mmCIF file of C-alpha atoms in Angstrom:
data_model
loop_
_atom_site.group_PDB
_atom_site.id
_atom_site.type_symbol
_atom_site.label_atom_id
_atom_site.label_comp_id
_atom_site.label_asym_id
_atom_site.label_seq_id
_atom_site.Cartn_x
_atom_site.Cartn_y
_atom_site.Cartn_z
ATOM 1 C CA UNK O 1 132.553 -13.326 61.286
ATOM 2 C CA UNK O 2 135.149 -13.943 58.562
ATOM 3 C CA UNK O 3 132.440 -14.172 56.036
ATOM 4 C CA UNK O 4 130.709 -11.025 56.763
ATOM 5 C CA UNK O 5 134.058 -9.331 57.131
ATOM 6 C CA UNK O 6 135.110 -10.425 53.682
ATOM 7 C CA UNK O 7 131.747 -9.321 52.197
ATOM 8 C CA UNK O 8 132.051 -5.825 53.572
ATOM 9 C CA UNK O 9 135.644 -5.564 52.701
ATOM 10 C CA UNK O 10 134.923 -6.589 49.215
ATOM 11 C CA UNK O 11 132.531 -3.624 48.835
ATOM 12 C CA UNK O 12 135.402 -1.194 49.238
ATOM 13 C CA UNK O 13 138.191 -3.268 47.461
ATOM 14 C CA UNK O 14 136.104 -3.540 44.407
ATOM 15 C CA UNK O 15 135.336 0.098 44.250
ATOM 16 C CA UNK O 16 131.597 -0.242 45.066
ATOM 17 C CA UNK O 17 132.109 2.468 47.729
ATOM 18 C CA UNK O 18 135.091 4.394 49.085
ATOM 19 C CA UNK O 19 134.169 3.463 52.747
ATOM 20 C CA UNK O 20 131.623 1.515 54.702
ATOM 21 C CA UNK O 21 130.309 1.311 58.189
ATOM 22 C CA UNK O 22 128.082 -1.658 59.299
ATOM 23 C CA UNK O 23 126.665 -2.779 62.705
ATOM 24 C CA UNK O 24 124.400 -5.505 63.931
ATOM 25 C CA UNK O 25 123.071 -5.076 67.338
ATOM 26 C CA UNK O 26 120.460 -6.038 69.971
ATOM 27 C CA UNK O 27 118.649 -3.734 72.412
ATOM 28 C CA UNK O 28 121.644 -3.818 74.911
ATOM 29 C CA UNK O 29 124.794 -4.257 72.898
ATOM 30 C CA UNK O 30 126.606 -4.093 69.470
ATOM 31 C CA UNK O 31 127.008 -7.664 68.306
ATOM 32 C CA UNK O 32 129.335 -6.867 65.486
ATOM 33 C CA UNK O 33 130.817 -3.500 64.011
ATOM 34 C CA UNK O 34 132.852 -2.913 60.947
ATOM 35 C CA UNK O 35 134.551 0.135 59.469
ATOM 36 C CA UNK O 36 136.809 0.155 56.272
ATOM 37 C CA UNK O 37 137.894 2.381 53.599
ATOM 38 C CA UNK O 38 138.515 5.951 53.017
ATOM 39 C CA UNK O 39 136.345 8.928 54.174
ATOM 40 C CA UNK O 40 138.523 11.151 52.004
ATOM 41 C CA UNK O 41 140.481 9.663 49.039
ATOM 42 C CA UNK O 42 142.567 12.690 48.163
ATOM 43 C CA UNK O 43 143.945 13.053 51.697
ATOM 44 C CA UNK O 44 143.916 9.255 52.299
ATOM 45 C CA UNK O 45 141.928 9.577 55.454
ATOM 46 C CA UNK O 46 140.639 6.314 56.789
ATOM 47 C CA UNK O 47 137.077 5.873 58.097
ATOM 48 C CA UNK O 48 136.621 4.986 61.787
ATOM 49 C CA UNK O 49 133.825 4.643 64.267
ATOM 50 C CA UNK O 50 133.607 8.445 64.616
ATOM 51 C CA UNK O 51 133.127 9.054 61.031
ATOM 52 C CA UNK O 52 129.764 10.680 59.994
ATOM 53 C CA UNK O 53 127.665 10.509 56.773
ATOM 54 C CA UNK O 54 124.623 12.242 55.551
ATOM 55 C CA UNK O 55 121.790 9.839 56.495
ATOM 56 C CA UNK O 56 119.131 11.557 54.335
ATOM 57 C CA UNK O 57 115.636 10.001 54.449
ATOM 58 C CA UNK O 58 116.255 7.941 57.686
ATOM 59 C CA UNK O 59 115.504 11.373 59.191
ATOM 60 C CA UNK O 60 111.783 10.828 58.331
ATOM 61 C CA UNK O 61 111.553 8.177 61.081
ATOM 62 C CA UNK O 62 112.584 10.849 63.599
ATOM 63 C CA UNK O 63 109.905 13.211 62.255
ATOM 64 C CA UNK O 64 107.267 10.537 62.657
ATOM 65 C CA UNK O 65 108.361 9.967 66.255
ATOM 66 C CA UNK O 66 108.260 13.596 66.992
ATOM 67 C CA UNK O 67 104.730 13.979 65.698
ATOM 68 C CA UNK O 68 103.639 10.851 67.757
ATOM 69 C CA UNK O 69 105.208 12.379 70.731
ATOM 70 C CA UNK O 70 103.006 15.482 70.144
ATOM 71 C CA UNK O 71 100.014 13.134 69.753
ATOM 72 C CA UNK O 72 101.006 11.311 73.028
ATOM 73 C CA UNK O 73 100.969 14.709 74.761
ATOM 74 C CA UNK O 74 97.424 15.607 73.518
ATOM 75 C CA UNK O 75 98.686 18.331 71.252
ATOM 76 C CA UNK O 76 98.090 16.601 67.850
ATOM 77 C CA UNK O 77 95.165 14.462 66.614
ATOM 78 C CA UNK O 78 96.474 12.041 64.079
ATOM 79 C CA UNK O 79 93.138 11.443 62.346
ATOM 80 C CA UNK O 80 92.333 15.143 62.229
ATOM 81 C CA UNK O 81 92.924 17.165 59.081
ATOM 82 C CA UNK O 82 96.423 18.771 58.814
ATOM 83 C CA UNK O 83 94.814 22.086 58.504
ATOM 84 C CA UNK O 84 93.511 21.838 62.013
ATOM 85 C CA UNK O 85 97.129 21.999 63.286
ATOM 86 C CA UNK O 86 98.772 23.627 60.362
ATOM 87 C CA UNK O 87 96.562 26.504 59.045
ATOM 88 C CA UNK O 88 98.620 27.200 55.965
ATOM 89 C CA UNK O 89 98.575 23.490 54.863
ATOM 90 C CA UNK O 90 98.348 23.834 51.077
ATOM 91 C CA UNK O 91 96.463 20.732 50.067
ATOM 92 C CA UNK O 92 92.876 21.213 51.358
ATOM 93 C CA UNK O 93 91.187 20.380 54.622
ATOM 94 C CA UNK O 94 90.444 16.588 54.162
ATOM 95 C CA UNK O 95 94.072 15.230 54.338
ATOM 96 C CA UNK O 96 94.805 13.877 57.789
ATOM 97 C CA UNK O 97 98.156 13.973 59.847
ATOM 98 C CA UNK O 98 98.137 10.157 59.716
ATOM 99 C CA UNK O 99 97.863 10.004 55.911
ATOM 100 C CA UNK O 100 100.805 12.385 55.605
ATOM 101 C CA UNK O 101 102.756 10.141 58.020
ATOM 102 C CA UNK O 102 101.747 7.084 55.834
ATOM 103 C CA UNK O 103 102.502 8.578 52.498
ATOM 104 C CA UNK O 104 99.018 8.114 51.536
ATOM 105 C CA UNK O 105 97.960 11.793 51.260
ATOM 106 C CA UNK O 106 98.676 12.040 47.575
ATOM 107 C CA UNK O 107 101.020 15.027 48.066
ATOM 108 C CA UNK O 108 103.298 15.406 45.041
ATOM 109 C CA UNK O 109 107.053 14.338 45.254
ATOM 110 C CA UNK O 110 109.112 16.194 42.717
ATOM 111 C CA UNK O 111 112.749 15.104 42.377
ATOM 112 C CA UNK O 112 114.583 16.399 45.325
ATOM 113 C CA UNK O 113 118.193 16.070 44.221
ATOM 114 C CA UNK O 114 118.334 19.866 43.350
ATOM 115 C CA UNK O 115 116.989 20.738 46.888
ATOM 116 C CA UNK O 116 120.394 21.256 48.563
ATOM 117 C CA UNK O 117 122.891 23.993 49.409
ATOM 118 C CA UNK O 118 126.512 24.076 50.270
ATOM 119 C CA UNK O 119 127.706 23.946 53.965
ATOM 120 C CA UNK O 120 129.115 27.509 53.308
ATOM 121 C CA UNK O 121 125.530 28.734 52.587
ATOM 122 C CA UNK O 122 123.874 26.984 55.571
ATOM 123 C CA UNK O 123 123.668 29.788 58.027
ATOM 124 C CA UNK O 124 121.845 32.047 55.501
ATOM 125 C CA UNK O 125 119.483 29.437 54.160
ATOM 126 C CA UNK O 126 115.718 29.936 54.699
ATOM 127 C CA UNK O 127 113.949 26.684 54.198
ATOM 128 C CA UNK O 128 110.476 27.997 54.722
ATOM 129 C CA UNK O 129 110.927 30.647 52.045
ATOM 130 C CA UNK O 130 112.448 28.003 49.627
ATOM 131 C CA UNK O 131 109.515 25.596 50.143
ATOM 132 C CA UNK O 132 106.813 28.108 49.992
ATOM 133 C CA UNK O 133 107.949 28.576 46.335
ATOM 134 C CA UNK O 134 107.995 24.750 45.894
ATOM 135 C CA UNK O 135 104.494 24.362 47.267
ATOM 136 C CA UNK O 136 103.202 27.269 45.003
ATOM 137 C CA UNK O 137 104.617 25.438 41.975
ATOM 138 C CA UNK O 138 103.464 21.887 42.916
ATOM 139 C CA UNK O 139 99.956 22.762 44.283
ATOM 140 C CA UNK O 140 97.982 19.784 42.973
ATOM 141 C CA UNK O 141 97.652 16.505 44.644
ATOM 142 C CA UNK O 142 99.256 13.473 42.736
ATOM 143 C CA UNK O 143 96.321 11.132 43.839
ATOM 144 C CA UNK O 144 93.136 11.302 46.043
ATOM 145 C CA UNK O 145 93.899 11.311 49.772
ATOM 146 C CA UNK O 146 93.761 7.815 51.223
ATOM 147 C CA UNK O 147 93.448 5.910 47.907
ATOM 148 C CA UNK O 148 97.083 5.265 47.000
ATOM 149 C CA UNK O 149 100.482 4.937 48.610
ATOM 150 C CA UNK O 150 102.592 7.713 47.119
ATOM 151 C CA UNK O 151 106.001 8.519 48.835
ATOM 152 C CA UNK O 152 106.429 12.251 49.383
ATOM 153 C CA UNK O 153 109.410 14.250 50.698
ATOM 154 C CA UNK O 154 107.121 17.424 50.664
ATOM 155 C CA UNK O 155 104.709 15.689 53.017
ATOM 156 C CA UNK O 156 107.506 15.469 55.654
ATOM 157 C CA UNK O 157 108.422 19.088 55.111
ATOM 158 C CA UNK O 158 104.962 19.865 56.159
ATOM 159 C CA UNK O 159 105.173 17.533 59.202
ATOM 160 C CA UNK O 160 108.375 19.416 60.155
ATOM 161 C CA UNK O 161 106.330 22.676 59.924
ATOM 162 C CA UNK O 162 103.585 21.118 62.120
ATOM 163 C CA UNK O 163 106.138 20.004 64.790
ATOM 164 C CA UNK O 164 107.568 23.556 64.813
ATOM 165 C CA UNK O 165 104.151 25.317 64.838
ATOM 166 C CA UNK O 166 102.721 23.317 67.707
ATOM 167 C CA UNK O 167 105.919 23.002 69.816
ATOM 168 C CA UNK O 168 107.097 26.645 69.286
ATOM 169 C CA UNK O 169 110.720 25.175 68.729
ATOM 170 C CA UNK O 170 112.701 24.630 65.653
ATOM 171 C CA UNK O 171 112.569 21.183 64.207
ATOM 172 C CA UNK O 172 116.247 20.661 65.104
ATOM 173 C CA UNK O 173 115.693 21.720 68.623
ATOM 174 C CA UNK O 174 112.627 19.562 69.163
ATOM 175 C CA UNK O 175 114.358 16.489 67.819
ATOM 176 C CA UNK O 176 117.526 17.120 69.945
ATOM 177 C CA UNK O 177 115.488 17.575 73.120
ATOM 178 C CA UNK O 178 112.852 14.898 72.716
ATOM 179 C CA UNK O 179 114.664 12.078 70.901
ATOM 180 C CA UNK O 180 118.469 12.561 70.787
ATOM 181 C CA UNK O 181 118.771 13.652 74.490
ATOM 182 C CA UNK O 182 116.247 11.209 75.656
ATOM 183 C CA UNK O 183 117.889 8.340 73.887
ATOM 184 C CA UNK O 184 121.267 9.523 75.137
ATOM 185 C CA UNK O 185 122.840 9.877 71.711
ATOM 186 C CA UNK O 186 125.967 12.101 71.798
ATOM 187 C CA UNK O 187 125.863 15.060 69.240
ATOM 188 C CA UNK O 188 129.188 13.669 67.898
ATOM 189 C CA UNK O 189 127.282 10.490 66.707
ATOM 190 C CA UNK O 190 124.080 12.148 65.460
ATOM 191 C CA UNK O 191 123.084 15.635 64.846
ATOM 192 C CA UNK O 192 122.179 18.221 62.099
ATOM 193 C CA UNK O 193 125.524 19.716 61.855
ATOM 194 C CA UNK O 194 128.509 18.698 59.545
ATOM 195 C CA UNK O 195 131.899 18.533 61.478
ATOM 196 C CA UNK O 196 134.510 18.470 58.608
ATOM 197 C CA UNK O 197 136.963 16.972 61.021
ATOM 198 C CA UNK O 198 135.127 13.601 61.007
ATOM 199 C CA UNK O 199 132.683 13.801 58.102
ATOM 200 C CA UNK O 200 133.080 11.457 55.183
ATOM 201 C CA UNK O 201 133.332 13.083 51.867
ATOM 202 C CA UNK O 202 130.492 12.014 49.566
ATOM 203 C CA UNK O 203 131.456 10.361 46.128
ATOM 204 C CA UNK O 204 129.898 9.446 42.803
ATOM 205 C CA UNK O 205 131.472 6.809 40.643
ATOM 206 C CA UNK O 206 133.161 8.863 37.803
ATOM 207 C CA UNK O 207 132.558 6.488 35.015
ATOM 208 C CA UNK O 208 128.748 5.950 35.512
ATOM 209 C CA UNK O 209 125.430 6.972 33.924
ATOM 210 C CA UNK O 210 124.528 8.741 37.187
ATOM 211 C CA UNK O 211 127.537 10.918 37.036
ATOM 212 C CA UNK O 212 126.649 12.040 33.581
ATOM 213 C CA UNK O 213 123.039 12.543 34.596
ATOM 214 C CA UNK O 214 124.036 14.713 37.539
ATOM 215 C CA UNK O 215 125.371 17.282 34.918
ATOM 216 C CA UNK O 216 121.636 17.804 34.060
ATOM 217 C CA UNK O 217 120.158 17.607 37.598
ATOM 218 C CA UNK O 218 122.613 19.687 39.631
ATOM 219 C CA UNK O 219 125.277 22.333 39.196
ATOM 220 C CA UNK O 220 128.312 20.166 39.284
ATOM 221 C CA UNK O 221 130.733 22.944 39.089
ATOM 222 C CA UNK O 222 129.283 24.306 42.388
ATOM 223 C CA UNK O 223 128.642 21.084 44.265
ATOM 224 C CA UNK O 224 131.445 18.751 43.107
ATOM 225 C CA UNK O 225 135.334 18.881 43.144
ATOM 226 C CA UNK O 226 137.820 17.480 40.656
ATOM 227 C CA UNK O 227 137.952 13.779 40.206
ATOM 228 C CA UNK O 228 139.846 11.613 42.761
ATOM 229 C CA UNK O 229 140.805 8.223 40.966
ATOM 230 C CA UNK O 230 137.625 6.536 40.101
ATOM 231 C CA UNK O 231 135.401 8.915 42.050
ATOM 232 C CA UNK O 232 133.953 12.322 41.732
ATOM 233 C CA UNK O 233 133.697 14.097 45.091
ATOM 234 C CA UNK O 234 130.836 16.240 46.506
ATOM 235 C CA UNK O 235 131.590 19.397 48.532
ATOM 236 C CA UNK O 236 129.975 19.282 52.009
ATOM 237 C CA UNK O 237 126.310 20.018 51.602
ATOM 238 C CA UNK O 238 122.923 20.098 53.560
ATOM 239 C CA UNK O 239 119.549 19.112 52.031
ATOM 240 C CA UNK O 240 117.031 21.962 52.064
ATOM 241 C CA UNK O 241 114.340 19.956 53.857
ATOM 242 C CA UNK O 242 115.679 18.978 57.216
ATOM 243 C CA UNK O 243 112.590 17.030 58.251
ATOM 244 C CA UNK O 244 112.820 14.712 55.395
ATOM 245 C CA UNK O 245 116.506 14.197 55.230
ATOM 246 C CA UNK O 246 118.820 16.455 57.278
ATOM 247 C CA UNK O 247 120.422 14.233 59.872
ATOM 248 C CA UNK O 248 124.146 13.715 59.898
ATOM 249 C CA UNK O 249 125.511 10.672 61.750
ATOM 250 C CA UNK O 250 127.410 7.369 62.211
ATOM 251 C CA UNK O 251 126.675 3.795 62.671
ATOM 252 C CA UNK O 252 127.099 4.304 66.497
ATOM 253 C CA UNK O 253 124.467 7.079 66.480
ATOM 254 C CA UNK O 254 121.839 5.133 64.412
ATOM 255 C CA UNK O 255 122.616 1.829 66.385
ATOM 256 C CA UNK O 256 121.773 3.721 69.690
ATOM 257 C CA UNK O 257 118.547 5.104 68.172
ATOM 258 C CA UNK O 258 117.375 1.808 66.922
ATOM 259 C CA UNK O 259 118.229 0.123 70.323
ATOM 260 C CA UNK O 260 115.914 2.514 72.048
ATOM 261 C CA UNK O 261 113.056 1.373 69.705
ATOM 262 C CA UNK O 262 113.899 -2.237 70.400
ATOM 263 C CA UNK O 263 113.958 -1.809 74.196
ATOM 264 C CA UNK O 264 110.971 -2.883 76.161
ATOM 265 C CA UNK O 265 111.208 0.161 78.270
ATOM 266 C CA UNK O 266 111.016 2.630 75.357
ATOM 267 C CA UNK O 267 112.389 6.106 76.254
ATOM 268 C CA UNK O 268 110.618 7.846 73.344
ATOM 269 C CA UNK O 269 107.004 6.603 73.093
ATOM 270 C CA UNK O 270 104.424 4.961 75.337
ATOM 271 C CA UNK O 271 103.310 1.422 74.296
ATOM 272 C CA UNK O 272 100.211 2.566 72.479
ATOM 273 C CA UNK O 273 102.066 5.017 70.183
ATOM 274 C CA UNK O 274 104.964 2.718 69.646
ATOM 275 C CA UNK O 275 102.555 0.170 68.373
ATOM 276 C CA UNK O 276 101.142 2.897 66.021
ATOM 277 C CA UNK O 277 104.551 3.679 64.767
ATOM 278 C CA UNK O 278 104.971 -0.100 63.689
ATOM 279 C CA UNK O 279 101.597 -0.828 62.439
ATOM 280 C CA UNK O 280 101.451 -1.329 58.607
ATOM 281 C CA UNK O 281 98.921 0.860 56.939
ATOM 282 C CA UNK O 282 96.146 -0.458 54.563
ATOM 283 C CA UNK O 283 94.192 0.882 51.793
ATOM 284 C CA UNK O 284 90.848 -0.953 50.969
ATOM 285 C CA UNK O 285 92.157 -3.749 53.077
ATOM 286 C CA UNK O 286 95.489 -4.090 51.207
ATOM 287 C CA UNK O 287 98.838 -3.493 53.011
ATOM 288 C CA UNK O 288 100.882 -0.591 51.596
ATOM 289 C CA UNK O 289 104.312 -1.898 52.743
ATOM 290 C CA UNK O 290 104.795 0.986 55.223
ATOM 291 C CA UNK O 291 103.869 1.900 58.766
ATOM 292 C CA UNK O 292 104.269 5.429 60.068
ATOM 293 C CA UNK O 293 107.476 6.318 58.096
ATOM 294 C CA UNK O 294 108.974 2.740 58.351
ATOM 295 C CA UNK O 295 108.769 0.341 55.285
ATOM 296 C CA UNK O 296 107.926 -3.290 56.217
ATOM 297 C CA UNK O 297 109.742 -6.333 54.814
ATOM 298 C CA UNK O 298 110.712 -9.918 55.630
ATOM 299 C CA UNK O 299 114.119 -11.665 55.408
ATOM 300 C CA UNK O 300 114.252 -15.419 55.678
ATOM 301 C CA UNK O 301 110.718 -15.289 57.277
ATOM 302 C CA UNK O 302 111.743 -12.564 59.807
ATOM 303 C CA UNK O 303 109.664 -9.435 59.905
ATOM 304 C CA UNK O 304 111.509 -6.185 59.747
ATOM 305 C CA UNK O 305 110.943 -2.409 59.590
ATOM 306 C CA UNK O 306 113.397 -0.386 57.688
ATOM 307 C CA UNK O 307 114.170 2.930 55.929
ATOM 308 C CA UNK O 308 116.889 3.701 53.445
ATOM 309 C CA UNK O 309 118.524 7.129 52.969
ATOM 310 C CA UNK O 310 119.904 7.754 49.507
ATOM 311 C CA UNK O 311 121.088 10.719 47.313
ATOM 312 C CA UNK O 312 124.176 12.378 46.066
ATOM 313 C CA UNK O 313 127.237 11.147 47.659
ATOM 314 C CA UNK O 314 125.728 8.745 50.327
ATOM 315 C CA UNK O 315 123.710 5.662 50.860
ATOM 316 C CA UNK O 316 122.487 4.464 54.231
ATOM 317 C CA UNK O 317 120.126 1.786 55.414
ATOM 318 C CA UNK O 318 118.637 1.107 58.911
ATOM 319 C CA UNK O 319 116.635 -1.883 59.966
ATOM 320 C CA UNK O 320 115.055 -3.344 63.069
ATOM 321 C CA UNK O 321 113.629 -6.987 63.545
ATOM 322 C CA UNK O 322 111.207 -6.357 66.483
ATOM 323 C CA UNK O 323 110.335 -10.026 66.931
ATOM 324 C CA UNK O 324 113.985 -11.026 67.227
ATOM 325 C CA UNK O 325 115.010 -7.937 69.248
ATOM 326 C CA UNK O 326 117.871 -7.100 66.861
ATOM 327 C CA UNK O 327 118.714 -4.649 64.103
ATOM 328 C CA UNK O 328 121.347 -3.421 61.608
ATOM 329 C CA UNK O 329 122.692 -0.406 59.901
ATOM 330 C CA UNK O 330 125.061 0.146 56.898
ATOM 331 C CA UNK O 331 126.437 3.416 55.749
ATOM 332 C CA UNK O 332 128.244 4.142 52.313
ATOM 333 C CA UNK O 333 129.940 7.530 51.212
ATOM 334 C CA UNK O 334 128.774 6.929 47.562
ATOM 335 C CA UNK O 335 125.644 7.854 45.853
ATOM 336 C CA UNK O 336 122.558 5.634 46.084
ATOM 337 C CA UNK O 337 119.245 6.621 44.324
ATOM 338 C CA UNK O 338 116.968 3.770 45.373
ATOM 339 C CA UNK O 339 116.301 1.289 48.181
ATOM 340 C CA UNK O 340 119.106 -1.432 47.426
ATOM 341 C CA UNK O 341 118.274 -3.645 50.384
ATOM 342 C CA UNK O 342 121.800 -3.942 51.036
ATOM 343 C CA UNK O 343 121.023 -5.330 54.491
ATOM 344 C CA UNK O 344 119.522 -8.385 53.102
ATOM 345 C CA UNK O 345 122.985 -9.430 51.916
ATOM 346 C CA UNK O 346 124.625 -8.702 55.365
ATOM 347 C CA UNK O 347 122.024 -9.640 57.959
ATOM 348 C CA UNK O 348 121.718 -13.205 56.835
ATOM 349 C CA UNK O 349 125.127 -13.974 58.346
ATOM 350 C CA UNK O 350 123.677 -13.220 61.847
ATOM 351 C CA UNK O 351 120.035 -14.299 61.650
ATOM 352 C CA UNK O 352 120.837 -17.918 61.596
ATOM 353 C CA UNK O 353 122.439 -17.712 65.057
ATOM 354 C CA UNK O 354 119.640 -15.854 66.897
ATOM 355 C CA UNK O 355 117.562 -18.017 69.160
ATOM 356 C CA UNK O 356 113.780 -17.669 68.377
ATOM 357 C CA UNK O 357 114.409 -17.023 64.660
ATOM 358 C CA UNK O 358 111.928 -18.418 62.171
#
């Protein structure tokens, strides 16, 4: 364990992130967990197991499970047009629910970094009104449906609307009732609400190209505070599109979520729909690198399904290795704008000790 401990500690000590959480687990227990660094530099507040982070796009995997739960209940047909279930779907009557889940619908994906609002504005924010204007502006498909893999946050906004329209509940209420509660995940570990008492402040490295670029992409005077050492802090904020990136949580919360997916007695989906969730999609016989919201990959010959969540102030990765029955998660309170595959560097410490590994 000393090697993995040293690697993770190095990330903080060398100013790659103010704080970090990491966990490696199987379906029944946490094999290794680590928390280190500062969740608030100015106030010298240390991170601990209760500290939460914005997990951004990992939320999409919850949205996909919610749609599959509706399909399992006979309320949604995955191969039917989105317009059958969501009459105001803005991209025609040929795109299927399944294509939107797979990111093969061709729905555009404008840069979402500006799509956020301060925590102080949250109670008054109307996401449906906001995205009605976005869809009006971006009304043309990026590619023909079913012809190309094309990642889209807007597609998952529409899946969130589908969940609300079919269930008659808010997206947040549906996820809490049908995923968080069924998985027995405490609200303190995973929710849609920022608790300032435990939430990690998000940071951007001050001397960096990204920090300079942020001045063009967002209103830094509104969303960021004064420099704290080598870092520029964000004020607490929410993304505008909850179904594609709105969850707030800790390593404990994401660990419990992944453990449920690894468990043979799955609490969220039946065997048929769980298999759908983790079946890689293909276009013209060629794999796309994604199942229903989970990216596919391999580390040391071991198949995994993963999703990263990155943006201003935070970077998170979640991964499961279903053939080995294990998974991992890492959370940083610093900006991450791409899939860094940080778990490739951490998980190798454990895979060599797992019986049945390749």
